[in-house]
Short mmCIF file of C-alpha atoms in Angstrom, two decimals:
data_model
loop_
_atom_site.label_atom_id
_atom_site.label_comp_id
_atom_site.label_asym_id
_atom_site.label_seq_id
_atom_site.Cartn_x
_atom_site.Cartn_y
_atom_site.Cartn_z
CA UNK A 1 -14.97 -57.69 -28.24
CA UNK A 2 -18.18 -57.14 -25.77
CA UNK A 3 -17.64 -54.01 -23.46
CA UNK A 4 -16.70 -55.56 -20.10
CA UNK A 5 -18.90 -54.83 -16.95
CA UNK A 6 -18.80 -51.20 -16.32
CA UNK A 7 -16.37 -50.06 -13.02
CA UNK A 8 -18.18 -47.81 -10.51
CA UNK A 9 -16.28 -46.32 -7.51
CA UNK A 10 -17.15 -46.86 -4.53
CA UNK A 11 -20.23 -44.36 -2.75
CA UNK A 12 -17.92 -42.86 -0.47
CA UNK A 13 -15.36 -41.97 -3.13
CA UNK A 14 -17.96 -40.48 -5.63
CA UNK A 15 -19.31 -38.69 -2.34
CA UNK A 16 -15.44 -37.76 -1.23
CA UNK A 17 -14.60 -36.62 -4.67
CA UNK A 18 -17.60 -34.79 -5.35
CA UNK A 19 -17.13 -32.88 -2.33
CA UNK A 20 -13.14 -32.08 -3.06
CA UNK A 21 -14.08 -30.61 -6.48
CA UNK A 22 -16.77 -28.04 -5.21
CA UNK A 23 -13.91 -27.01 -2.64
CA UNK A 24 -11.08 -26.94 -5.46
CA UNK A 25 -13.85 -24.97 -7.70
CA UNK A 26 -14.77 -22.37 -4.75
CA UNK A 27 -18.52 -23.43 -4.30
CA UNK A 28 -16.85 -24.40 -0.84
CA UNK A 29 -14.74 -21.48 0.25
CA UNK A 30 -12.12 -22.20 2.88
CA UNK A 31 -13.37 -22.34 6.79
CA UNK A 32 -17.09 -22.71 5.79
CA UNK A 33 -19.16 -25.47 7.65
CA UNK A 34 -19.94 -28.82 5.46
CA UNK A 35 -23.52 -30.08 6.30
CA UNK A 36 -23.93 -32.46 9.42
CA UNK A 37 -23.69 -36.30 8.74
CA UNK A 38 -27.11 -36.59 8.64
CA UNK A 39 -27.60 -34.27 6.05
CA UNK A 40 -24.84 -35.12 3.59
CA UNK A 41 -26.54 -38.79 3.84
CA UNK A 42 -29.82 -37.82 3.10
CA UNK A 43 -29.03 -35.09 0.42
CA UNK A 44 -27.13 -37.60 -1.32
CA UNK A 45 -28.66 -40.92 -0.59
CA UNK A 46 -26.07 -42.76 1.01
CA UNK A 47 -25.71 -44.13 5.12
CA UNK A 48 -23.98 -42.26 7.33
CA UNK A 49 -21.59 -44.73 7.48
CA UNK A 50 -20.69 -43.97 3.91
CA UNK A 51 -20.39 -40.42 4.79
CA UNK A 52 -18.22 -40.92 7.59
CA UNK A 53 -15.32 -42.77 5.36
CA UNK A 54 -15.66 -40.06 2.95
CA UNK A 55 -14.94 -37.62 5.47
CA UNK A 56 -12.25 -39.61 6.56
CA UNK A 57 -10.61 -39.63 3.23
CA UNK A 58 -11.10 -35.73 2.52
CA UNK A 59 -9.47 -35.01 5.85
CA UNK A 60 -6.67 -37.46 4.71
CA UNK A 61 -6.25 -34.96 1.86
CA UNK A 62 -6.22 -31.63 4.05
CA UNK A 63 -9.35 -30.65 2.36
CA UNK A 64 -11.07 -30.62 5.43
CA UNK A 65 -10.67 -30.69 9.48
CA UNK A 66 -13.16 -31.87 11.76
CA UNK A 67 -13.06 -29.68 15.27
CA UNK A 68 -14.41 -32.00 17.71
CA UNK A 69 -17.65 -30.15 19.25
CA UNK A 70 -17.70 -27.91 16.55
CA UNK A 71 -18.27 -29.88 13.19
CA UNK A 72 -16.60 -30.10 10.28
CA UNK A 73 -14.99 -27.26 7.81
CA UNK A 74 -13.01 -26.80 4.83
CA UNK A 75 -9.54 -26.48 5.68
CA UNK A 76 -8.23 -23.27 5.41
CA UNK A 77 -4.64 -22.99 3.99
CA UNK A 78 -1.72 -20.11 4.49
CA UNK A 79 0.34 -18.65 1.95
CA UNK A 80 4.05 -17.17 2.62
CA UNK A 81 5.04 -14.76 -0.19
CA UNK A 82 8.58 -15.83 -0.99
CA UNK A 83 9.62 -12.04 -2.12
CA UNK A 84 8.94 -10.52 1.29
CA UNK A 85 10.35 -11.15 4.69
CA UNK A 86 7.66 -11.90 7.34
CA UNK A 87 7.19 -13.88 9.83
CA UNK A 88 4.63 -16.63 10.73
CA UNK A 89 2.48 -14.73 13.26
CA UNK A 90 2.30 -11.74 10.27
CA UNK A 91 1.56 -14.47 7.76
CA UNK A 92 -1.42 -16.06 9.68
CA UNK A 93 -3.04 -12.30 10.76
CA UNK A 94 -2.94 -10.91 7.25
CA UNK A 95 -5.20 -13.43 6.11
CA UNK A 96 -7.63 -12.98 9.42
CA UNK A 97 -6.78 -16.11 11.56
CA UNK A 98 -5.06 -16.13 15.02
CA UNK A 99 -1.44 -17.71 15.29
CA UNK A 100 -0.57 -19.30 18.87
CA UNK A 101 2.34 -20.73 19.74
CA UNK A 102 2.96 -23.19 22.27
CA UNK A 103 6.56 -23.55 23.91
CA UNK A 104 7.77 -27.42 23.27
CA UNK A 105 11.80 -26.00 24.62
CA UNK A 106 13.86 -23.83 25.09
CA UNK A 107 17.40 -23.02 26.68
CA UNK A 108 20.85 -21.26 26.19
CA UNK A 109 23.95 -23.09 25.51
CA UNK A 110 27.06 -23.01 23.07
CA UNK A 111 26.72 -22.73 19.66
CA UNK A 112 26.70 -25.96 17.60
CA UNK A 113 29.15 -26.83 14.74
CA UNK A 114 25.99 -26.65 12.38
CA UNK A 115 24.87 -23.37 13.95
CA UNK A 116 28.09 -21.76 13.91
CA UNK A 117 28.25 -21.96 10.13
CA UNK A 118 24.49 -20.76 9.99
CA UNK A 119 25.17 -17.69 12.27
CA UNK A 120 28.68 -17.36 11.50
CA UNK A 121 29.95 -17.23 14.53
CA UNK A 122 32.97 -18.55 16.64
CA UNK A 123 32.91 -22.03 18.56
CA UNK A 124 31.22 -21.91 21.88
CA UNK A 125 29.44 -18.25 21.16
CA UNK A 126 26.20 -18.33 23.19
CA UNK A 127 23.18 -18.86 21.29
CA UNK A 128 19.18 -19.09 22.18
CA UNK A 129 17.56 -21.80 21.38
CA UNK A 130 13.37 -22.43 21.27
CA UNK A 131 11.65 -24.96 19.72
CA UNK A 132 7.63 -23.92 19.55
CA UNK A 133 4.30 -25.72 17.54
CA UNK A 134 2.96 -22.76 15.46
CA UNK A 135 -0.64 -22.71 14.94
CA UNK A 136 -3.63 -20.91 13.24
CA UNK A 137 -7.25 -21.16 14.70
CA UNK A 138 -6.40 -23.73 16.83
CA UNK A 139 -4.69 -25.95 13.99
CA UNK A 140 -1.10 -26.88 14.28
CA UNK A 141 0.80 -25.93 11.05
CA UNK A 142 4.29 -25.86 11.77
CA UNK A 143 7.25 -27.09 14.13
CA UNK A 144 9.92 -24.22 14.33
CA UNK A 145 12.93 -24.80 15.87
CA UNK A 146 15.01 -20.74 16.09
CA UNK A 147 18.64 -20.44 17.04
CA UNK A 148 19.54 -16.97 17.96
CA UNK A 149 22.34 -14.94 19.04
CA UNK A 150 22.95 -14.97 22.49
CA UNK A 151 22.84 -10.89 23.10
CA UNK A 152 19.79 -10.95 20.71
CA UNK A 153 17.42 -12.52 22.84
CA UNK A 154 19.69 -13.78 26.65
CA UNK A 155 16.43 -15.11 28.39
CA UNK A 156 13.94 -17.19 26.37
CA UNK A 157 11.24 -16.07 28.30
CA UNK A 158 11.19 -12.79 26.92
CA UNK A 159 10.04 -14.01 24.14
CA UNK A 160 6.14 -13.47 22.70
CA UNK A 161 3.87 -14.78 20.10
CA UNK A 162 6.22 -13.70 17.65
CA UNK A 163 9.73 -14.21 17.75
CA UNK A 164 10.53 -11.11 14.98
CA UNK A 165 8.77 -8.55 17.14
CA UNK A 166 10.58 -9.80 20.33
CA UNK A 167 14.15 -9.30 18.13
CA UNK A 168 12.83 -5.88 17.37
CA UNK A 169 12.37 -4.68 20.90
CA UNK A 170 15.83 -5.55 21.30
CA UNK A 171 17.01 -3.67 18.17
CA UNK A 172 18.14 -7.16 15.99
CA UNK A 173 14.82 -7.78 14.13
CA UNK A 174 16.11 -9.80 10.34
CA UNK A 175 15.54 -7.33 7.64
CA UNK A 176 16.16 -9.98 4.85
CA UNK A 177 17.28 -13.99 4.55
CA UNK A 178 17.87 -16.73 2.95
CA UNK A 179 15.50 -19.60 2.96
CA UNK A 180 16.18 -23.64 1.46
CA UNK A 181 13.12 -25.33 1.08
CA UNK A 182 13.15 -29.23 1.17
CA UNK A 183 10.63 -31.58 0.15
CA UNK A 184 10.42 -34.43 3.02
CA UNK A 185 8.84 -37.03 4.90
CA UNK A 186 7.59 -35.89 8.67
CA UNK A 187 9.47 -37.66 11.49
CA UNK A 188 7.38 -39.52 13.86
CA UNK A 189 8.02 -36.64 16.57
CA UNK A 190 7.04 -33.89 14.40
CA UNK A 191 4.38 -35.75 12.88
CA UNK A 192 3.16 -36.15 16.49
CA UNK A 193 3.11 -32.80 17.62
CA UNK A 194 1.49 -31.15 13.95
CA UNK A 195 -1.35 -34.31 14.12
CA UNK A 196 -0.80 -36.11 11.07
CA UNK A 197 0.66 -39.59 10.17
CA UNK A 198 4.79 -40.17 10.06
CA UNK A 199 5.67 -39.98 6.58
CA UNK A 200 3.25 -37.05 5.67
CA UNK A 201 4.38 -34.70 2.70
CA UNK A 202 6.02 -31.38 4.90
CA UNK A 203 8.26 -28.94 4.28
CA UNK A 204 11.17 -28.05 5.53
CA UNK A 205 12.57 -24.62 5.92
CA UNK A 206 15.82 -23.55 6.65
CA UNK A 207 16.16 -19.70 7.45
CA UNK A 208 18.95 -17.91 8.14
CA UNK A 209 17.82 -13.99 8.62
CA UNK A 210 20.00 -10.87 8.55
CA UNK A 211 19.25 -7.64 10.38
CA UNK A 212 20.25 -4.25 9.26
CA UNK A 213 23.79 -4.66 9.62
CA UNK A 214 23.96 -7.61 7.50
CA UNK A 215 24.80 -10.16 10.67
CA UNK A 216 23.01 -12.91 10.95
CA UNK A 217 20.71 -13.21 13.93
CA UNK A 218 18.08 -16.23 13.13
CA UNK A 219 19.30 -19.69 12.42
CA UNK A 220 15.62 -21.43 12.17
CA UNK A 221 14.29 -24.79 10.99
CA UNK A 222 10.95 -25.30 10.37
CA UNK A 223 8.98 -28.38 9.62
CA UNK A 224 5.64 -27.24 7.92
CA UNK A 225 2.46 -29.61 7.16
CA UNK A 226 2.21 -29.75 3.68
CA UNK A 227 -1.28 -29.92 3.40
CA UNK A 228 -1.71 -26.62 5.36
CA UNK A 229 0.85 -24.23 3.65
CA UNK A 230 1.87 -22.70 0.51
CA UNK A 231 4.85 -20.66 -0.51
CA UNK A 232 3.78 -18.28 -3.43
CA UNK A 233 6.89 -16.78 -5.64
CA UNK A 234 6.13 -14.32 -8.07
CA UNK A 235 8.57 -14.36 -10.89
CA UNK A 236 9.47 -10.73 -12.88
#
């Protein structure tokens, strides 16, 4: 049987995937600047039309983000060791970037049913609540959503960048927890907030943390992008 006609992709997926394997390789090391439009099109012979959709489709991926002013870069992405307590904002800065957080709520009320199990507490024991967008030079990463005790933290707007360092002022920072993490689908809210499409691949963490004492202070849920972060176990 004759070969049939031979398939070729089209320009701006050979241009898309070229690109993604000299970031997956290293030639492109995460945060450097990718060429202007104009150059990739001319270096590789294609319009700047073409380069456009491949852009679009790399950014798709989370391989790269496009700061508006600014250009485009390789994404960078975080890693949380899973054998060592830390928080977000000590995440982001040991790897050089800036975390911000930007309040979305906050309040003080009664403890729900689901957050009385979490924090083992009674009924109707006041709890903290603040709901913030985490971010890391200027990128939104993650929607965290932290329940804690009421005598922990009795006026929201005490609290910082960091919610750990603000619990350790008062003497109740978690010196250990437990953490479930879930595989899901963002929620159009969340997906709204952390700028990508509803359905996106996230994580979602649920963290209950413990402070010296072994009581539970922290009830948290957090809704990660999972194109942005990585949890990294090491197994003895």
């Amino acid at each position: 049987m004759a070969d049939g006609p031979e398939t070729r992709l089209p320009r701006y997926r050979e241009l898309s995937d070229h690109i993604a394997r000299q970031i997956e390789e290293g030639a492109l090391s995460p945060g450097s600047a990718l060429p202007p439009e104009r150059t990739l099109a001319e270096r590789h012979g294609v319009s700047r039309v073409t380069v456009r959709k491949a852009m679009e489709q790399l950014s798709g991926r989370g391989l790269i983000e496009q700061r508006r002013g600014a250009g485009t870069f390789v994404a960078r992405r975080v890693s949380q060791p899973l054998s060592v307590l830390t928080s977000f904002s000590e995440d982001v800065a040991a790897r050089g970037m800036v975390a911000e957080s930007r309040l979305v709520h906050s309040g003080v009320g009664r403890a729900s049913p689901e957050e009385v199990i979490g924090l083992g507490v009674a009924p109707g024991h006041s709890v903290t609540r603040i709901t913030r967008l985490r971010s890391a030079d200027g990128q939104p990463l993650a929607l965290e959503a932290a329940t804690v005790l009421g005598e922990a933290l009795p006026d929201p707007t005490l609290i910082g960048d960091s919610l750990y360092a603000t619990l350790a002022e008062h003497g109740m920072r978690p010196v250990r927890a437990v953490q479930r993490l879930t595989a899901i689908a963002i929620d159009p809210y969340a997906a709204n907030l952390l700028e990508v499409q509803p359905g996106a691949p996230a994580l979602l963490i649920t963290r209950i943390g413990y402070t010296a004492e072994d009581r539970a202070v922290e009830f948290t849920r957090s809704t990660f992008r999972g194109d942005r972060w990585d949890f990294v176990a090491e197994l003895t």
